[in-house]
Amino acid sequence: MSTAPFTLADFKNAYADGATVIEVLTAIYRRIQHIGDPGIFIHLRSLDDVITDAAELGNFDPEKPLWGVPFAVKDNIDVAGVPTTAACPAFAYTPDKDAFVITQLRQAGAIPIGKTNLDQFATGLVGVRSPYPIPKNAIDPDIVPGGSSAGSATAVAHGIVPFALGTDTAGSGRVPAALQNIVGLKPTLGAISNGGVVPACRTLDTVSVFALTVEDAYTAYEAAAGYDAHEAWSKPIPVARFGASASGFRIGVPTDASREFFGDAVQAASFASAIERLEADGHVIVELDFEPFYAVARMLYEGAWVAERFAAIEDLVTTNPDSLHPTTRAIIEPAGKLTASQKFNGMYRLAELKRAVEPLLAEIDLLCVPTTPTFYSVVDLEADPIGPNSRFGTYTNFVNLLDMCGIAVPVAARADGRPGSVTLLAEAGLDHRVASLAADLERVDGRRLGATPAMLPPQRTVTTEAAPNELAIAVCGAHMSGLPLNHQLTDRGGRFLKATTSAPSYSLHALAGGPPLRPGMVRSDKGGAKIDLEVWALPKSEVGSFLAGIPAPLGLGQVELEDGSSVTGFICETAGLQGATDITKFGGWRAFLASKTG
């Protein structure tokens, strides 16, 4: 094999066509040699060791989503037999077992090839706070690579691996993605176990995923996630399947007055263009005063959370402070002098700010923000190691403090050719929602994958069928995307499959009562019409609780679709039509609502 694959689909196709793991891995190592950046890996495993791991996989197994796929690991995550340094040689140790997340990925068929460079102890968003050679930004070596997960992002951007693990406390899984034209998935806190991960702030840390595409990032996330009873911060977070995106989301963005780009007009124009794209795709833009979010962001490096960083490496800071990178030391060491009352006051202040943010988030389905407000060069950081780093966190620092999930996704390149990127954010557990929308947003004509020669296809293949552990449910009213009861599906891990219509044999009625206003769809033996529907997939484990919340005269039954197939869907008892208004002529609930406001 002369050329190594880039995406997960490339790897799967190569193996299906008869390529061997040895051929693929050998091509990957040739790519590493050709790139020639000694700053990417702190420890690169030998090709022989990696091939030994691959031999344990046996024959190609297409049922394993990551079979034979190499990946890179940020060097604060344990891989058995490989040193963990957290970019501090004095801290180094060699673990005898894998971190929980590495075990999960191995079970899916993936193969770790090495440990990547980072801002020391994951303290930084720039990627240059390391005693090892600094990774070079794969897009533009004059620009910082972004941190703290610098090496992992750079490995993906070069196409060395199709995905890599980072960690994210303040934005370390998102900022490097924006600066290097790749995807950075920051999951709901606790969805991926931190067992075997060197902590930065244990209450806020999460393992993150870098990839060239949203689909690849989410596939790796699905494999990596899992409840770990031995890790105190692990949570049993259901991982809903990643599918098509629904239209009509209410998307919160900063108001013009509260957008901060530090004078970078090109970045401001790039973000405005992304908002226009969302509007063109049928979403509703809701402008929010972002000052409460900025206030939360400022809390991350005040009081309690800097003290967490001190607690994570207290022995080293107190016994061998000279072993720390000067900037890392300047940030963490003073936290040892904070009093208990200062730490508690910080926690109280955060609780107050969370309460201030709650009504803003209640108005929307998700947020869209710039991933970074601007770009900074290596020279900029040499002149000022603190200021640019702080500004990188403008739109990232508040996210984990508010327990949100998110994904940084490339959009159209800026007018000056630098990568464009926005981050989509939602409440905990809605990772599938932000990923589905991100997968639409990344479809830009001529978009390169990272710094590779590979291009993203203009269209994506979307699974419009329910999985074996899901039930397809047709909805015709307030449960449709963007309407008041849609959260009853999305909160349970529901995912949008498709928009369609019923067979031409139903009538639609606006039922009495409310709010919210609700329709009732009734099978008509004397003709009828096609009614607009959305089909959603709901995990079967959630169907019971969903059904329990459906009030009479509505229930679930079989609904015939326009193509003649049948699906479980909302039906209405004819006895419940007393006081209802026949609205069949509108052909759907959305059209009826529009007639009332038009």
Coordinates of C-alpha atoms in Angstrom, one line a residue:
M1 CA 0.0 0.0 0.0
S2 CA 1.6 3.3 -1.1
T3 CA -0.9 5.7 0.5
A4 CA -2.3 5.4 3.9
P5 CA -6.1 6.0 4.4
F6 CA -7.4 9.2 6.0
T7 CA -11.0 8.7 7.2
L8 CA -12.6 5.7 9.0
A9 CA -14.5 5.0 5.7
D10 CA -11.1 4.9 3.9
F11 CA -9.8 2.4 6.4
K12 CA -12.8 0.2 6.2
N13 CA -12.7 0.2 2.4
A14 CA -9.0 -0.6 2.4
Y15 CA -9.5 -3.6 4.6
A16 CA -12.6 -4.8 2.7
D17 CA -10.5 -4.6 -0.5
G18 CA -7.9 -6.9 1.0
A19 CA -5.3 -4.6 2.5
T20 CA -3.6 -6.1 5.5
V21 CA -3.1 -4.3 8.9
I22 CA 0.7 -4.5 8.4
E23 CA 0.4 -2.7 5.1
V24 CA -1.8 0.0 6.5
L25 CA 0.3 0.6 9.6
T26 CA 3.5 0.6 7.6
A27 CA 2.0 3.3 5.4
I28 CA 1.0 5.3 8.4
Y29 CA 4.5 5.2 9.8
R30 CA 5.9 6.3 6.4
R31 CA 3.5 9.3 6.6
I32 CA 4.9 10.2 10.1
Q33 CA 8.4 10.1 8.8
H34 CA 7.5 12.2 5.8
I35 CA 5.8 14.9 8.0
G36 CA 9.0 15.0 10.1
D37 CA 7.6 17.0 13.1
P38 CA 9.3 15.8 16.3
G39 CA 6.9 17.8 18.4
I40 CA 3.8 15.7 17.7
F41 CA 4.6 12.6 19.8
I42 CA 6.3 12.5 23.1
H43 CA 6.4 8.7 22.8
L44 CA 5.8 7.0 19.5
R45 CA 5.4 3.2 19.8
S46 CA 7.6 1.1 17.5
L47 CA 6.0 -0.2 14.4
D48 CA 6.8 -3.8 15.6
D49 CA 4.9 -3.2 18.9
V50 CA 1.9 -1.8 17.1
I51 CA 1.9 -4.7 14.6
T52 CA 2.0 -7.1 17.5
D53 CA -1.2 -5.5 18.9
A54 CA -2.8 -5.7 15.5
A55 CA -2.1 -9.4 15.2
E56 CA -4.3 -10.0 18.2
L57 CA -7.3 -8.6 16.3
G58 CA -7.5 -11.7 14.1
N59 CA -9.3 -11.5 10.8
F60 CA -11.0 -8.4 9.5
D61 CA -14.2 -7.9 11.5
P62 CA -16.5 -5.3 9.8
E63 CA -18.8 -5.4 12.9
K64 CA -16.1 -3.7 15.0
P65 CA -16.4 0.0 14.0
L66 CA -12.7 0.7 14.5
W67 CA -11.1 -2.5 13.5
G68 CA -7.5 -2.0 12.5
V69 CA -7.7 1.8 13.0
P70 CA -4.7 3.5 14.5
F71 CA -5.2 6.4 16.9
A72 CA -3.1 8.8 19.0
V73 CA -3.5 9.5 22.7
K74 CA -2.8 12.7 24.6
D75 CA 0.0 12.1 27.1
N76 CA -2.1 12.5 30.1
I77 CA -4.1 9.3 29.3
D78 CA -2.6 6.0 30.3
V79 CA -1.6 3.3 27.8
A80 CA -0.2 0.2 29.3
G81 CA 3.6 -0.1 29.0
V82 CA 4.0 3.4 27.6
P83 CA 5.2 6.3 29.7
T84 CA 2.7 8.9 30.8
T85 CA 4.4 12.3 31.3
A86 CA 1.7 15.0 31.1
A87 CA 4.6 16.9 29.5
C88 CA 6.6 16.9 32.7
P89 CA 9.6 14.5 32.8
A90 CA 9.8 14.7 36.6
F91 CA 6.2 13.4 36.8
A92 CA 6.6 10.5 34.4
Y93 CA 5.5 7.0 35.2
T94 CA 4.8 3.8 33.2
P95 CA 1.3 2.4 33.9
D96 CA 0.7 -1.3 33.9
K97 CA -2.8 -1.0 32.6
D98 CA -4.8 1.0 30.0
A99 CA -7.1 3.9 30.9
F100 CA -10.7 2.9 30.8
V101 CA -11.2 4.8 27.5
I102 CA -8.3 2.9 25.9
T103 CA -9.8 -0.4 26.8
Q104 CA -13.1 0.7 25.3
L105 CA -11.4 1.6 22.0
R106 CA -9.3 -1.5 21.9
Q107 CA -12.5 -3.6 22.2
A108 CA -13.8 -1.7 19.2
G109 CA -10.7 -2.8 17.3
A110 CA -8.6 0.4 17.5
I111 CA -4.8 0.4 18.0
P112 CA -3.0 3.2 19.9
I113 CA 0.3 4.2 18.2
G114 CA 1.7 6.8 20.6
K115 CA 1.4 9.5 23.2
T116 CA 1.1 13.1 22.0
N117 CA 2.4 16.4 23.2
L118 CA 0.4 18.9 25.3
D119 CA 0.5 22.0 27.3
Q120 CA 2.0 20.8 30.6
F121 CA -0.6 19.2 32.9
A122 CA -3.3 20.2 30.4
T123 CA -3.0 23.9 31.5
G124 CA -3.3 26.0 28.5
L125 CA -5.0 26.6 25.1
V126 CA -2.0 27.4 23.0
G127 CA 0.1 24.2 22.7
V128 CA 3.5 25.8 23.4
R129 CA 3.8 25.2 27.2
S130 CA 5.8 22.0 26.9
P131 CA 9.5 21.2 27.6
Y132 CA 9.5 19.0 24.5
P133 CA 9.7 20.3 20.9
I134 CA 6.5 22.2 20.1
P135 CA 4.2 20.7 17.5
K136 CA 3.9 22.8 14.4
N137 CA 0.4 23.8 13.3
A138 CA -0.4 21.6 10.3
I139 CA -2.2 24.4 8.5
D140 CA 0.3 27.2 9.2
P141 CA 3.4 26.6 11.2
D142 CA 3.6 30.3 12.2
I143 CA 0.3 29.9 14.1
V144 CA 0.3 28.1 17.5
P145 CA -1.1 24.6 17.2
G146 CA -3.7 25.2 20.0
G147 CA -3.8 23.4 23.3
S148 CA -3.6 21.8 25.5
S149 CA -4.2 18.8 23.2
A150 CA -1.7 20.1 20.6
G151 CA -0.1 16.9 19.5
S152 CA -3.4 15.0 19.1
A153 CA -4.9 17.7 17.0
T154 CA -1.8 18.0 14.8
A155 CA -1.7 14.2 14.3
V156 CA -5.2 14.3 13.0
A157 CA -4.8 17.4 10.9
H158 CA -1.9 15.8 9.1
G159 CA -3.9 12.6 8.5
I160 CA -1.5 10.5 10.6
V161 CA -4.5 9.0 12.3
P162 CA -8.3 9.3 11.6
F163 CA -9.0 10.2 15.2
A164 CA -7.1 11.0 18.4
L165 CA -7.9 11.5 22.1
G166 CA -7.5 14.8 23.8
T167 CA -8.9 16.1 27.1
D168 CA -11.0 19.2 27.6
T169 CA -11.4 21.3 30.7
A170 CA -11.3 24.9 29.4
G171 CA -11.5 24.2 25.6
S172 CA -8.5 22.0 25.0
G173 CA -10.5 19.7 22.8
R174 CA -12.0 22.5 20.7
V175 CA -9.4 25.3 20.3
P176 CA -6.8 23.1 18.6
A177 CA -9.5 21.8 16.2
A178 CA -10.4 25.3 15.2
L179 CA -6.8 26.3 14.5
Q180 CA -6.1 23.2 12.4
N181 CA -9.3 22.8 10.4
I182 CA -10.6 19.6 12.1
V183 CA -13.5 18.5 14.3
G184 CA -13.2 18.6 18.1
L185 CA -15.9 16.7 20.0
K186 CA -16.3 17.6 23.7
P187 CA -18.8 15.1 25.2
T188 CA -21.1 15.5 28.1
L189 CA -19.1 15.4 31.4
G190 CA -18.9 11.8 32.6
A191 CA -19.9 10.1 29.4
I192 CA -16.3 9.0 28.8
S193 CA -14.6 7.8 31.9
N194 CA -11.6 9.7 33.3
G195 CA -10.3 6.5 34.9
G196 CA -6.5 6.4 34.1
V197 CA -6.4 10.1 33.1
V198 CA -4.1 12.6 34.9
P199 CA -6.5 15.2 36.3
A200 CA -6.4 18.9 35.7
C201 CA -9.8 19.8 37.3
R202 CA -11.5 16.6 38.2
T203 CA -14.9 18.1 38.4
L204 CA -14.6 19.6 34.9
D205 CA -12.3 17.3 32.9
T206 CA -13.5 15.1 30.0
V207 CA -11.7 13.1 27.4
S208 CA -12.4 14.5 24.0
V209 CA -12.1 13.3 20.4
F210 CA -10.4 14.9 17.4
A211 CA -11.2 13.7 13.8
L212 CA -11.3 14.9 10.3
T213 CA -15.1 14.7 10.0
V214 CA -18.0 14.8 12.4
E215 CA -19.1 11.3 11.5
D216 CA -15.6 9.9 12.4
A217 CA -15.5 11.9 15.7
Y218 CA -18.9 10.6 16.7
T219 CA -18.1 7.0 15.8
A220 CA -15.0 7.1 18.0
Y221 CA -17.1 8.8 20.8
E222 CA -19.7 6.0 20.6
A223 CA -16.9 3.4 21.1
A224 CA -15.1 5.4 23.8
A225 CA -18.1 6.2 26.0
G226 CA -19.2 3.9 28.8
Y227 CA -20.0 3.9 32.5
D228 CA -17.1 3.1 34.8
A229 CA -18.1 2.1 38.3
H230 CA -14.6 2.6 39.5
E231 CA -14.3 6.2 38.5
A232 CA -16.1 8.7 40.8
W233 CA -17.0 11.2 38.1
S234 CA -18.2 8.7 35.5
K235 CA -22.0 8.9 34.7
P236 CA -24.3 6.4 33.0
I237 CA -25.0 8.8 30.0
P238 CA -27.0 7.2 27.2
V239 CA -25.3 7.6 23.9
A240 CA -27.9 8.3 21.3
R241 CA -27.2 7.5 17.7
F242 CA -25.9 10.2 15.4
G243 CA -28.3 10.8 12.5
A244 CA -29.8 13.4 10.3
S245 CA -30.4 16.9 11.6
A246 CA -33.9 18.4 12.0
S247 CA -34.6 21.9 10.8
G248 CA -36.3 24.6 12.9
F249 CA -33.9 24.6 15.9
R250 CA -33.8 27.8 17.9
I251 CA -30.1 28.6 18.0
G252 CA -28.7 31.1 20.5
V253 CA -25.9 33.4 19.3
P254 CA -24.2 36.4 21.0
T255 CA -25.8 39.7 20.1
D256 CA -23.7 42.0 17.9
A257 CA -22.9 44.1 20.9
S258 CA -21.7 41.1 23.0
R259 CA -19.6 39.4 20.3
E260 CA -15.9 39.6 21.1
F261 CA -13.2 39.2 18.4
F262 CA -10.4 41.4 19.8
G263 CA -10.3 43.5 16.6
D264 CA -10.3 40.6 14.2
A265 CA -12.8 41.7 11.6
V266 CA -12.1 38.7 9.4
Q267 CA -13.1 36.4 12.2
A268 CA -16.2 38.4 12.9
A269 CA -17.3 38.2 9.2
S270 CA -16.6 34.4 9.2
F271 CA -18.9 33.9 12.2
A272 CA -21.6 36.1 10.7
S273 CA -21.5 34.0 7.5
A274 CA -22.0 30.8 9.6
I275 CA -25.0 32.3 11.2
E276 CA -26.4 33.2 7.7
R277 CA -25.9 29.6 6.7
L278 CA -27.9 28.3 9.7
E279 CA -30.7 30.7 8.9
A280 CA -30.7 29.5 5.3
D281 CA -30.9 25.9 6.5
G282 CA -34.2 26.8 8.3
H283 CA -33.1 27.4 11.8
V284 CA -34.2 30.3 14.0
I285 CA -31.5 32.6 15.3
V286 CA -32.0 34.0 18.8
E287 CA -29.6 36.7 19.9
L288 CA -28.5 36.5 23.5
D289 CA -26.6 38.9 25.7
F290 CA -23.5 36.9 26.4
E291 CA -22.2 38.7 29.4
P292 CA -23.5 36.0 31.8
F293 CA -21.6 33.4 29.9
Y294 CA -18.4 35.5 29.9
A295 CA -18.8 35.9 33.6
V296 CA -18.9 32.1 34.0
A297 CA -15.9 31.8 31.8
R298 CA -13.9 34.1 34.0
M299 CA -14.6 31.8 37.0
L300 CA -12.4 29.0 35.5
Y301 CA -9.1 30.6 36.4
E302 CA -10.4 32.2 39.7
G303 CA -10.4 30.5 43.1
A304 CA -11.8 27.0 43.3
W305 CA -10.9 25.7 39.9
V306 CA -7.2 26.8 39.9
A307 CA -7.1 25.2 43.3
E308 CA -8.2 22.0 41.7
R309 CA -5.2 22.2 39.4
F310 CA -3.0 22.7 42.4
A311 CA -4.6 19.7 44.2
A312 CA -3.9 17.5 41.2
I313 CA -0.1 17.9 41.4
E314 CA 0.3 19.3 44.9
D315 CA 3.2 17.0 45.8
L316 CA 5.2 18.0 42.7
V317 CA 4.5 21.7 43.1
T318 CA 5.5 21.7 46.8
T319 CA 8.6 19.4 46.5
N320 CA 9.9 20.1 43.0
P321 CA 8.5 23.4 41.6
D322 CA 11.4 23.9 39.3
S323 CA 10.3 20.9 37.3
L324 CA 7.3 22.8 36.0
H325 CA 7.2 24.8 32.9
P326 CA 7.5 28.5 34.0
T327 CA 4.1 29.5 32.7
T328 CA 2.4 26.5 34.2
R329 CA 4.1 27.2 37.5
A330 CA 3.0 30.8 37.4
I331 CA -0.6 29.8 37.0
I332 CA -0.8 26.9 39.4
E333 CA 1.6 27.6 42.3
P334 CA -0.2 30.7 43.7
A335 CA -3.4 28.6 44.1
G336 CA -1.8 26.9 47.1
K337 CA -2.3 30.1 49.1
L338 CA -6.0 30.3 48.5
T339 CA -8.2 29.9 51.6
A340 CA -11.1 27.5 52.0
S341 CA -13.5 30.5 52.2
Q342 CA -12.2 31.8 48.9
K343 CA -12.8 28.5 47.3
F344 CA -16.4 28.2 48.6
N345 CA -17.1 31.8 47.6
G346 CA -16.1 30.9 44.1
M347 CA -18.5 28.0 44.1
Y348 CA -21.3 30.2 45.4
R349 CA -20.7 32.8 42.7
L350 CA -20.8 30.1 40.0
A351 CA -24.2 28.9 41.4
E352 CA -25.5 32.4 41.1
L353 CA -24.2 32.8 37.5
K354 CA -25.8 29.4 36.6
R355 CA -29.1 30.7 37.7
A356 CA -28.7 33.8 35.6
V357 CA -27.9 31.7 32.5
E358 CA -30.8 29.3 33.0
P359 CA -33.6 31.5 31.4
L360 CA -31.3 32.2 28.4
L361 CA -30.8 28.5 27.7
A362 CA -34.5 27.8 28.2
E363 CA -35.2 30.0 25.2
I364 CA -33.2 27.9 22.8
D365 CA -32.3 24.4 21.6
L366 CA -28.6 25.0 21.3
L367 CA -25.9 27.6 21.1
C368 CA -23.6 28.5 18.3
V369 CA -20.4 30.5 19.1
P370 CA -17.1 31.2 17.4
T371 CA -14.6 28.5 18.6
T372 CA -11.9 31.1 18.9
P373 CA -12.2 34.9 18.7
T374 CA -9.0 35.2 16.7
F375 CA -5.7 33.6 15.8
Y376 CA -2.3 34.0 17.5
S377 CA 1.2 33.2 16.3
V378 CA 4.1 31.5 18.1
V379 CA 5.8 34.9 18.2
D380 CA 2.8 36.4 19.9
L381 CA 3.0 33.8 22.6
E382 CA 6.8 34.4 23.0
A383 CA 6.0 38.0 23.7
D384 CA 3.0 37.4 26.0
P385 CA 2.5 33.8 27.3
I386 CA -0.7 34.6 29.2
G387 CA -2.9 37.1 27.4
P388 CA -3.5 35.3 24.1
N389 CA -4.2 32.1 26.0
S390 CA -6.8 33.8 28.0
R391 CA -8.5 35.3 25.0
F392 CA -8.6 31.9 23.3
G393 CA -10.9 30.8 26.1
T394 CA -13.5 33.5 25.5
Y395 CA -16.1 31.1 24.0
T396 CA -14.8 27.8 25.6
N397 CA -14.1 28.4 29.3
F398 CA -17.8 28.5 30.4
V399 CA -18.8 25.2 28.8
N400 CA -17.8 22.6 31.3
L401 CA -18.7 24.9 34.2
L402 CA -22.3 24.9 32.8
D403 CA -22.1 21.1 32.1
M404 CA -22.8 21.5 28.4
C405 CA -21.7 19.2 25.5
G406 CA -20.3 20.6 22.3
I407 CA -18.5 20.1 19.0
A408 CA -16.1 22.4 17.2
V409 CA -16.7 22.1 13.5
P410 CA -15.0 23.6 10.4
V411 CA -17.0 26.0 8.3
A412 CA -16.1 27.9 5.2
A413 CA -12.5 29.3 5.2
R414 CA -12.1 32.9 6.3
A415 CA -11.6 35.5 3.7
D416 CA -7.8 35.4 4.4
G417 CA -7.7 31.6 3.9
R418 CA -7.4 30.6 7.5
P419 CA -9.7 27.9 8.8
G420 CA -13.3 28.9 9.8
S421 CA -14.8 27.2 12.8
V422 CA -17.8 27.4 15.1
T423 CA -18.8 25.5 18.1
L424 CA -22.3 24.1 18.7
L425 CA -23.3 23.6 22.3
A426 CA -26.2 22.0 24.1
E427 CA -27.3 20.8 27.5
A428 CA -25.7 17.6 28.9
G429 CA -26.8 14.4 27.1
L430 CA -27.6 16.1 23.8
D431 CA -24.3 15.2 22.1
H432 CA -26.2 13.6 19.2
R433 CA -28.1 16.9 18.6
V434 CA -25.0 19.0 18.2
A435 CA -23.2 16.3 16.1
S436 CA -26.2 16.0 13.7
L437 CA -26.3 19.7 13.1
A438 CA -22.5 19.9 12.9
A439 CA -22.5 17.3 10.2
D440 CA -24.7 19.5 8.0
L441 CA -22.7 22.6 8.8
E442 CA -19.3 21.1 7.8
R443 CA -20.6 20.4 4.3
V444 CA -18.8 23.2 2.5
D445 CA -17.8 23.1 -1.2
G446 CA -14.1 22.3 -1.5
R447 CA -13.5 21.7 2.2
R448 CA -10.2 20.0 2.8
L449 CA -9.9 17.6 5.7
G450 CA -7.4 19.2 8.0
A451 CA -4.1 19.8 6.1
T452 CA -4.5 16.6 4.1
P453 CA -5.2 16.5 0.3
A454 CA -8.5 14.7 1.0
M455 CA -11.7 16.5 0.4
L456 CA -15.0 16.2 2.2
P457 CA -17.8 14.9 -0.1
P458 CA -20.5 17.6 -0.6
Q459 CA -23.2 15.2 0.6
R460 CA -23.3 12.8 3.5
T461 CA -25.0 9.4 3.8
V462 CA -27.6 9.6 6.4
T463 CA -29.2 6.6 8.1
T464 CA -32.9 7.1 7.9
E465 CA -33.9 3.8 9.6
A466 CA -34.2 3.0 13.2
A467 CA -31.5 0.7 14.8
P468 CA -32.5 -2.6 16.3
N469 CA -32.5 -1.0 19.8
E470 CA -34.7 1.9 18.6
L471 CA -38.4 2.4 17.7
A472 CA -39.3 4.7 14.8
I473 CA -42.1 7.0 15.8
A474 CA -44.0 9.4 13.4
V475 CA -45.0 12.7 15.0
C476 CA -47.4 15.2 13.5
G477 CA -47.6 18.1 15.9
A478 CA -45.9 19.7 19.0
H479 CA -43.3 16.9 19.1
M480 CA -41.9 18.0 15.7
S481 CA -38.4 19.6 15.6
G482 CA -38.4 23.2 17.0
L483 CA -41.9 22.9 18.6
P484 CA -42.7 22.9 22.3
L485 CA -42.8 19.2 23.0
N486 CA -39.8 18.1 20.8
H487 CA -37.7 18.0 24.0
Q488 CA -39.7 14.9 25.1
L489 CA -37.9 13.1 22.3
T490 CA -34.5 14.7 22.4
D491 CA -34.2 14.5 26.2
R492 CA -34.7 10.7 25.8
G493 CA -32.0 10.4 23.2
G494 CA -34.3 10.6 20.2
R495 CA -32.8 11.3 16.8
F496 CA -34.4 12.8 13.7
L497 CA -34.7 10.3 10.8
K498 CA -36.6 12.0 8.1
A499 CA -39.5 14.3 7.1
T500 CA -42.2 12.7 5.1
T501 CA -46.0 12.6 4.8
S502 CA -48.7 10.1 5.6
A503 CA -50.7 8.2 3.1
P504 CA -53.6 10.4 1.6
S505 CA -56.1 8.9 4.0
Y506 CA -56.0 11.0 7.2
S507 CA -57.6 14.1 8.6
L508 CA -56.0 16.5 11.0
H509 CA -57.7 18.4 13.8
A510 CA -56.6 21.2 16.2
L511 CA -57.7 19.7 19.5
A512 CA -59.4 21.8 22.2
G513 CA -57.4 22.8 25.3
G514 CA -53.8 23.7 25.7
P515 CA -51.2 25.1 26.0
P516 CA -49.5 23.7 24.2
L517 CA -51.8 23.5 21.2
R518 CA -51.9 19.9 19.9
P519 CA -53.2 18.3 16.8
G520 CA -55.0 14.9 16.4
M521 CA -54.6 12.8 13.3
V522 CA -57.4 10.4 12.5
R523 CA -57.7 7.7 9.8
S524 CA -60.5 8.6 7.4
D525 CA -62.5 6.0 5.6
K526 CA -64.0 8.7 3.3
G527 CA -61.0 10.1 1.7
G528 CA -58.5 12.4 3.5
A529 CA -55.2 14.0 2.7
K530 CA -51.5 13.6 3.1
I531 CA -50.3 15.0 6.4
D532 CA -46.8 16.3 7.1
L533 CA -44.9 14.1 9.5
E534 CA -41.4 13.7 11.0
V535 CA -40.1 10.3 11.9
W536 CA -37.8 10.0 14.9
A537 CA -35.9 7.1 16.4
L538 CA -36.4 6.6 20.1
P539 CA -34.3 4.2 22.2
K540 CA -36.7 1.3 23.1
S541 CA -35.7 1.7 26.7
E542 CA -37.3 5.2 26.7
V543 CA -40.5 4.3 24.9
G544 CA -42.4 3.4 28.1
S545 CA -41.7 6.7 29.8
F546 CA -42.5 8.6 26.6
L547 CA -45.8 6.8 26.2
A548 CA -46.7 7.5 29.8
G549 CA -46.6 11.2 29.1
I550 CA -49.0 11.1 26.2
P551 CA -52.5 12.5 27.3
A552 CA -55.8 11.2 26.0
P553 CA -57.2 11.3 23.4
L554 CA -53.8 10.7 21.8
G555 CA -51.9 7.4 21.7
L556 CA -49.5 5.4 19.6
G557 CA -50.7 3.2 16.8
Q558 CA -49.8 2.3 13.2
V559 CA -49.6 5.1 10.7
E560 CA -49.4 4.5 7.0
L561 CA -46.8 6.6 5.1
E562 CA -47.0 7.9 1.6
D563 CA -44.7 5.1 0.3
G564 CA -47.2 2.5 1.7
S565 CA -45.0 1.4 4.6
S566 CA -46.3 1.7 8.2
V567 CA -44.6 3.1 11.3
T568 CA -45.6 3.6 14.9
G569 CA -47.1 7.1 15.3
F570 CA -49.5 9.4 17.0
I571 CA -53.2 8.7 16.4
C572 CA -56.2 10.3 17.9
E573 CA -59.4 8.6 19.2
T574 CA -62.5 10.0 17.3
A575 CA -64.2 10.5 20.7
G576 CA -61.6 13.2 21.4
L577 CA -62.6 15.4 18.5
Q578 CA -65.3 17.2 20.4
G579 CA -64.6 20.9 20.3
A580 CA -61.7 20.3 17.8
T581 CA -61.3 22.2 14.5
D582 CA -60.7 20.3 11.2
I583 CA -57.4 21.7 9.8
T584 CA -56.8 19.0 7.2
K585 CA -56.8 21.6 4.4
F586 CA -53.4 22.9 5.7
G587 CA -51.7 19.6 5.2
G588 CA -49.8 19.8 8.4
W589 CA -49.4 21.3 11.8
R590 CA -46.7 23.8 10.9
A591 CA -48.7 25.2 8.1
F592 CA -51.7 25.6 10.4
L593 CA -49.5 27.4 13.0
A594 CA -48.1 29.7 10.3
S595 CA -51.7 30.6 9.3
K596 CA -52.4 31.8 12.8
T597 CA -49.4 34.1 13.0
G598 CA -49.4 35.3 9.4

